[in-house]
């Protein structure tokens, strides 16, 4: 009597098996999703605190915004004023590029060479600490010492030495003369440049396998400089890339030490940098739209130079 009624129970196991097969992921997709799951905290923080502010700065750079009135859309007007009418910004670009061309490569090479030398010494931790300390010391505190050295009277340390040696006949106004302000800032910045890049280079040198040097000696490498060129530098390309990007960002982001040494504004804007110009319009004049256009220009300059550094130091296999 019940034989003509279809059995509903017999269809459920097949349906459940089909649902399980749909929900079951391949090992490759499991690996991808697991990777993104572990990466998600960083991605969320990166998007919230880096991507969103950059996009918002680009939006604000196309508006007039003074914090008292709602932002008003003005298109590319800020950029036109920036490059065509703002002579101080052009001066700031010139100072920043001169500073970067000098301090960027020199600090980069100096960090690597000192890390390479210290890595071969006993008690390298003490030497590394001594070179690293200036980079974590406050710029304001360091400026007190350097302002004493470059003081413009005859009691300044440098003027005192030069007068006693007969090199100069009268004191030099080191931080008041527009011709000497930028060289002074460059010298102080180079002294403070043994920072994160220096430690990364030192750690990378310690991680080069000793077997590579032994194999190199068998293949004909005879001195330390050949080891450096043929073994150490190729093995340390990731650290070299990090150091290059770090040097670019640091050289274009100079602000504290320039203001502490030369003041703001400096005489004849001789020590005025892009960050100083941005700070002036953002936190003194409160013209945030114009300040955002300065920040966007600086972002694309450093981003472009960072991409060039990645091309130079990336492995051929990548």
Coordinates of C-alpha atoms in Angstrom, one line a residue:
X1 CA 0.0 0.0 0.0
X2 CA 3.0 2.3 0.7
X3 CA 5.1 1.1 -2.2
X4 CA 3.8 3.8 -4.6
X5 CA 4.9 6.6 -2.2
X6 CA 8.4 7.9 -2.8
X7 CA 10.8 7.5 0.1
X8 CA 12.0 11.0 1.1
X9 CA 14.6 9.7 3.5
X10 CA 16.7 8.0 0.8
X11 CA 17.3 11.4 -0.9
X12 CA 18.8 13.1 2.1
X13 CA 22.2 11.4 2.3
X14 CA 22.9 12.2 -1.4
X15 CA 21.9 15.8 -0.8
X16 CA 24.2 16.0 2.3
X17 CA 27.1 14.5 0.3
X18 CA 26.6 17.1 -2.5
X19 CA 26.6 19.9 0.1
X20 CA 29.8 18.6 1.7
X21 CA 31.5 18.4 -1.7
X22 CA 30.5 22.0 -2.5
X23 CA 31.8 23.2 0.9
X24 CA 35.0 21.2 0.7
X25 CA 37.9 23.3 -0.6
X26 CA 41.0 22.2 -2.5
X27 CA 44.3 22.2 -0.6
X28 CA 45.5 25.1 -2.7
X29 CA 42.5 27.3 -1.8
X30 CA 42.8 26.2 1.9
X31 CA 46.4 27.4 1.8
X32 CA 45.5 30.7 0.2
X33 CA 42.7 31.4 2.6
X34 CA 44.8 30.5 5.6
X35 CA 47.5 32.9 4.5
X36 CA 45.0 35.7 4.1
X37 CA 43.5 34.9 7.4
X38 CA 46.9 35.3 9.2
X39 CA 47.6 38.4 7.1
X40 CA 44.2 40.0 7.8
X41 CA 45.2 41.9 11.0
X42 CA 48.0 43.7 9.1
X43 CA 45.9 44.3 6.1
X44 CA 43.1 45.9 8.2
X45 CA 45.6 48.2 10.0
X46 CA 47.5 49.0 6.8
X47 CA 44.3 50.0 5.0
X48 CA 42.9 52.0 7.9
X49 CA 46.1 53.8 8.8
X50 CA 47.9 54.1 5.5
X51 CA 45.7 53.6 2.4
X52 CA 42.7 55.6 3.7
X53 CA 44.8 58.6 4.9
X54 CA 46.7 58.7 1.5
X55 CA 43.4 58.6 -0.4
X56 CA 41.9 61.2 1.8
X57 CA 44.9 63.5 1.4
X58 CA 44.5 63.2 -2.4
X59 CA 40.9 64.2 -2.0
X60 CA 41.7 67.1 0.3
X61 CA 44.4 68.3 -2.1
X62 CA 41.7 69.1 -4.6
X63 CA 39.8 71.3 -2.2
X64 CA 40.1 74.4 -0.2
X65 CA 39.9 73.5 3.5
X66 CA 40.8 75.6 6.5
X67 CA 39.2 73.6 9.3
X68 CA 36.6 76.3 9.9
X69 CA 34.6 75.9 6.8
X70 CA 33.5 72.8 4.9
X71 CA 35.9 71.7 2.2
X72 CA 35.2 73.4 -1.1
X73 CA 36.1 71.7 -4.4
X74 CA 38.7 73.7 -6.4
X75 CA 40.2 71.0 -8.6
X76 CA 43.9 71.3 -9.5
X77 CA 44.2 74.9 -8.3
X78 CA 46.4 74.0 -5.3
X79 CA 48.9 72.2 -7.6
X80 CA 48.9 75.2 -10.0
X81 CA 49.7 77.6 -7.2
X82 CA 52.3 75.1 -5.8
X83 CA 54.4 74.9 -8.9
X84 CA 53.7 78.2 -10.6
X85 CA 53.3 80.8 -7.8
X86 CA 54.9 79.4 -4.7
X87 CA 58.5 80.4 -4.9
X88 CA 59.2 79.2 -1.3
X89 CA 58.0 75.7 -2.3
X90 CA 60.4 75.7 -5.2
X91 CA 63.2 76.7 -2.8
X92 CA 62.1 73.9 -0.4
X93 CA 62.2 71.4 -3.3
X94 CA 65.7 72.6 -4.2
X95 CA 67.0 72.4 -0.6
X96 CA 65.4 68.9 -0.1
X97 CA 66.9 67.5 -3.3
X98 CA 70.3 68.9 -2.5
X99 CA 70.0 67.4 1.0
X100 CA 68.8 64.1 -0.3
X101 CA 71.4 63.7 -3.0
X102 CA 74.2 64.3 -0.5
X103 CA 72.9 62.5 2.6
X104 CA 70.9 59.7 1.0
X105 CA 73.8 57.9 -0.8
X106 CA 76.4 58.9 1.8
X107 CA 74.4 57.7 4.8
X108 CA 73.5 54.5 2.9
X109 CA 77.1 53.7 2.1
X110 CA 78.3 54.8 5.5
X111 CA 75.8 52.5 7.3
X112 CA 76.8 49.5 5.2
X113 CA 80.6 50.1 5.4
X114 CA 80.5 50.7 9.1
X115 CA 78.3 47.6 9.7
X116 CA 80.7 45.5 7.5
X117 CA 83.7 46.8 9.5
X118 CA 82.1 46.3 12.9
X119 CA 80.9 42.8 12.0
X120 CA 84.5 41.8 11.8
X121 CA 85.5 43.2 15.2
X122 CA 85.3 41.7 18.7
X123 CA 82.8 43.3 20.9
X124 CA 80.7 44.4 18.0
X125 CA 77.6 44.9 20.2
X126 CA 79.4 47.8 22.0
X127 CA 80.4 49.5 18.7
X128 CA 76.9 49.0 17.2
X129 CA 75.3 50.5 20.3
X130 CA 77.7 53.5 20.2
X131 CA 76.8 54.2 16.5
X132 CA 73.1 53.6 16.9
X133 CA 72.5 55.8 20.0
X134 CA 72.6 59.2 18.1
X135 CA 69.7 58.1 15.8
X136 CA 67.4 57.4 18.8
X137 CA 68.3 60.6 20.7
X138 CA 65.9 63.5 20.5
X139 CA 66.8 66.0 17.7
X140 CA 66.2 68.9 20.2
X141 CA 68.6 67.4 22.7
X142 CA 71.3 66.9 20.0
X143 CA 70.8 70.4 18.6
X144 CA 71.9 71.8 22.0
X145 CA 75.3 70.1 21.5
X146 CA 75.6 71.0 17.8
X147 CA 74.6 74.6 18.3
X148 CA 77.4 74.9 20.8
X149 CA 79.8 73.5 18.3
X150 CA 78.5 75.7 15.5
X151 CA 77.9 78.8 17.6
X152 CA 78.5 82.0 15.7
X153 CA 80.7 83.8 18.3
X154 CA 84.3 83.1 19.1
X155 CA 83.4 80.9 22.0
X156 CA 81.8 78.3 19.7
X157 CA 83.9 75.2 19.6
X158 CA 84.4 75.2 15.8
X159 CA 85.1 78.9 15.6
X160 CA 87.5 78.6 18.5
X161 CA 89.5 75.9 16.9
X162 CA 89.6 77.6 13.5
X163 CA 90.7 81.0 15.0
X164 CA 93.4 79.3 17.0
X165 CA 94.7 77.5 14.0
X166 CA 94.7 80.7 11.9
X167 CA 92.3 79.3 9.3
X168 CA 89.7 82.2 9.8
X169 CA 90.3 85.7 11.0
X170 CA 86.8 86.3 12.5
X171 CA 83.9 84.1 13.7
X172 CA 81.7 82.5 11.1
X173 CA 77.9 82.7 11.7
X174 CA 77.3 79.0 10.8
X175 CA 73.6 78.8 11.5
X176 CA 72.7 82.3 10.5
X177 CA 74.5 82.6 7.2
X178 CA 72.3 81.2 4.3
X179 CA 75.4 79.8 2.6
X180 CA 76.4 77.6 5.6
X181 CA 73.0 76.6 7.0
X182 CA 72.3 73.6 4.7
X183 CA 75.9 72.2 5.0
X184 CA 75.6 72.3 8.8
X185 CA 72.2 70.5 8.6
X186 CA 73.7 67.9 6.3
X187 CA 76.7 67.3 8.7
X188 CA 74.4 66.8 11.7
X189 CA 72.0 64.6 9.8
X190 CA 74.9 62.3 8.6
X191 CA 76.0 62.0 12.2
X192 CA 72.5 60.9 13.2
X193 CA 72.0 58.6 10.2
X194 CA 73.2 55.3 11.8
X195 CA 69.7 54.1 12.5
X196 CA 67.5 51.2 11.5
X197 CA 69.3 50.6 8.2
X198 CA 72.6 50.3 10.1
X199 CA 71.2 47.6 12.4
X200 CA 69.5 45.8 9.4
X201 CA 72.9 45.7 7.6
X202 CA 74.6 44.4 10.7
X203 CA 72.0 41.6 11.2
X204 CA 72.2 40.7 7.5
X205 CA 76.0 40.4 7.6
X206 CA 75.8 38.1 10.6
X207 CA 73.4 35.8 8.7
X208 CA 75.6 35.2 5.7
X209 CA 76.5 31.5 5.8
X210 CA 80.1 30.8 6.6
X211 CA 80.1 28.0 4.0
X212 CA 79.7 30.5 1.2
X213 CA 83.0 32.2 2.2
X214 CA 84.7 28.8 2.4
X215 CA 83.4 27.8 -1.0
X216 CA 84.5 31.2 -2.3
X217 CA 88.0 30.6 -1.1
X218 CA 88.1 27.4 -2.9
X219 CA 86.9 29.1 -6.1
X220 CA 89.6 31.7 -6.0
X221 CA 88.4 34.6 -3.8
X222 CA 91.5 35.8 -2.0
X223 CA 90.6 38.9 0.1
X224 CA 87.8 40.6 2.1
X225 CA 86.9 43.0 -0.7
X226 CA 86.3 40.2 -3.2
X227 CA 84.2 38.4 -0.5
X228 CA 82.2 41.6 -0.1
X229 CA 81.6 42.1 -3.8
X230 CA 80.9 38.5 -4.9
X231 CA 79.3 36.9 -1.9
X232 CA 78.1 39.4 0.8
X233 CA 76.4 42.0 -1.4
X234 CA 74.4 39.5 -3.6
X235 CA 73.3 37.5 -0.5
X236 CA 72.1 40.7 1.3
X237 CA 69.9 42.1 -1.5
X238 CA 66.7 42.2 0.8
X239 CA 68.6 44.1 3.5
X240 CA 70.1 46.4 0.8
X241 CA 66.6 47.1 -0.5
X242 CA 65.3 47.9 2.9
X243 CA 68.3 50.2 3.6
X244 CA 67.8 52.0 0.3
X245 CA 64.1 52.7 0.9
X246 CA 64.8 53.7 4.5
X247 CA 67.5 56.2 3.3
X248 CA 65.2 57.7 0.7
X249 CA 62.4 58.2 3.2
X250 CA 64.7 59.6 5.8
X251 CA 66.5 62.0 3.5
X252 CA 63.2 63.4 2.1
X253 CA 61.6 63.6 5.5
X254 CA 64.2 65.9 7.1
X255 CA 62.5 68.4 9.4
X256 CA 63.3 68.3 13.1
X257 CA 67.0 68.8 12.9
X258 CA 66.7 71.6 10.3
X259 CA 64.2 73.5 12.4
X260 CA 66.2 73.0 15.6
X261 CA 69.5 74.2 14.0
X262 CA 68.3 77.0 11.7
X263 CA 64.8 77.9 13.0
X264 CA 61.6 78.2 11.2
X265 CA 61.7 80.0 8.9
X266 CA 65.4 79.9 8.4
X267 CA 67.3 82.9 7.1
X268 CA 66.5 83.4 3.5
X269 CA 64.7 80.0 3.7
X270 CA 68.1 78.4 3.3
X271 CA 67.2 75.4 5.5
X272 CA 63.5 75.2 4.4
X273 CA 62.5 71.7 3.3
X274 CA 59.3 70.2 1.9
X275 CA 58.3 68.9 5.3
X276 CA 58.9 72.4 6.8
X277 CA 56.6 73.9 4.1
X278 CA 54.0 71.3 4.8
X279 CA 54.1 71.9 8.5
X280 CA 53.9 75.7 7.9
X281 CA 50.6 75.4 5.9
X282 CA 49.1 72.5 8.0
X283 CA 49.8 73.5 11.6
X284 CA 50.5 77.3 11.5
X285 CA 48.2 78.6 8.7
X286 CA 45.7 75.7 8.9
X287 CA 45.3 75.5 5.1
X288 CA 44.9 71.8 5.1
X289 CA 43.9 71.5 1.4
X290 CA 47.1 73.2 0.3
X291 CA 49.2 71.2 2.8
X292 CA 47.6 68.0 1.5
X293 CA 48.8 68.9 -2.1
X294 CA 52.4 69.3 -0.7
X295 CA 52.0 65.9 1.0
X296 CA 50.8 64.2 -2.2
X297 CA 53.7 65.6 -4.2
X298 CA 56.1 64.3 -1.5
X299 CA 54.4 60.9 -1.5
X300 CA 54.7 60.4 -5.2
X301 CA 58.3 61.5 -5.2
X302 CA 59.3 59.1 -2.5
X303 CA 57.1 56.3 -3.9
X304 CA 58.8 56.7 -7.4
X305 CA 62.3 56.6 -5.9
X306 CA 61.3 53.6 -3.8
X307 CA 60.2 51.8 -6.9
X308 CA 63.5 52.6 -8.6
X309 CA 65.3 51.1 -5.5
X310 CA 63.2 48.0 -5.7
X311 CA 64.2 47.6 -9.4
X312 CA 67.9 47.9 -8.6
X313 CA 68.0 45.6 -5.6
X314 CA 65.3 43.0 -6.5
X315 CA 66.5 39.5 -7.4
X316 CA 66.4 38.4 -11.1
X317 CA 64.4 35.4 -10.1
X318 CA 61.5 37.5 -8.7

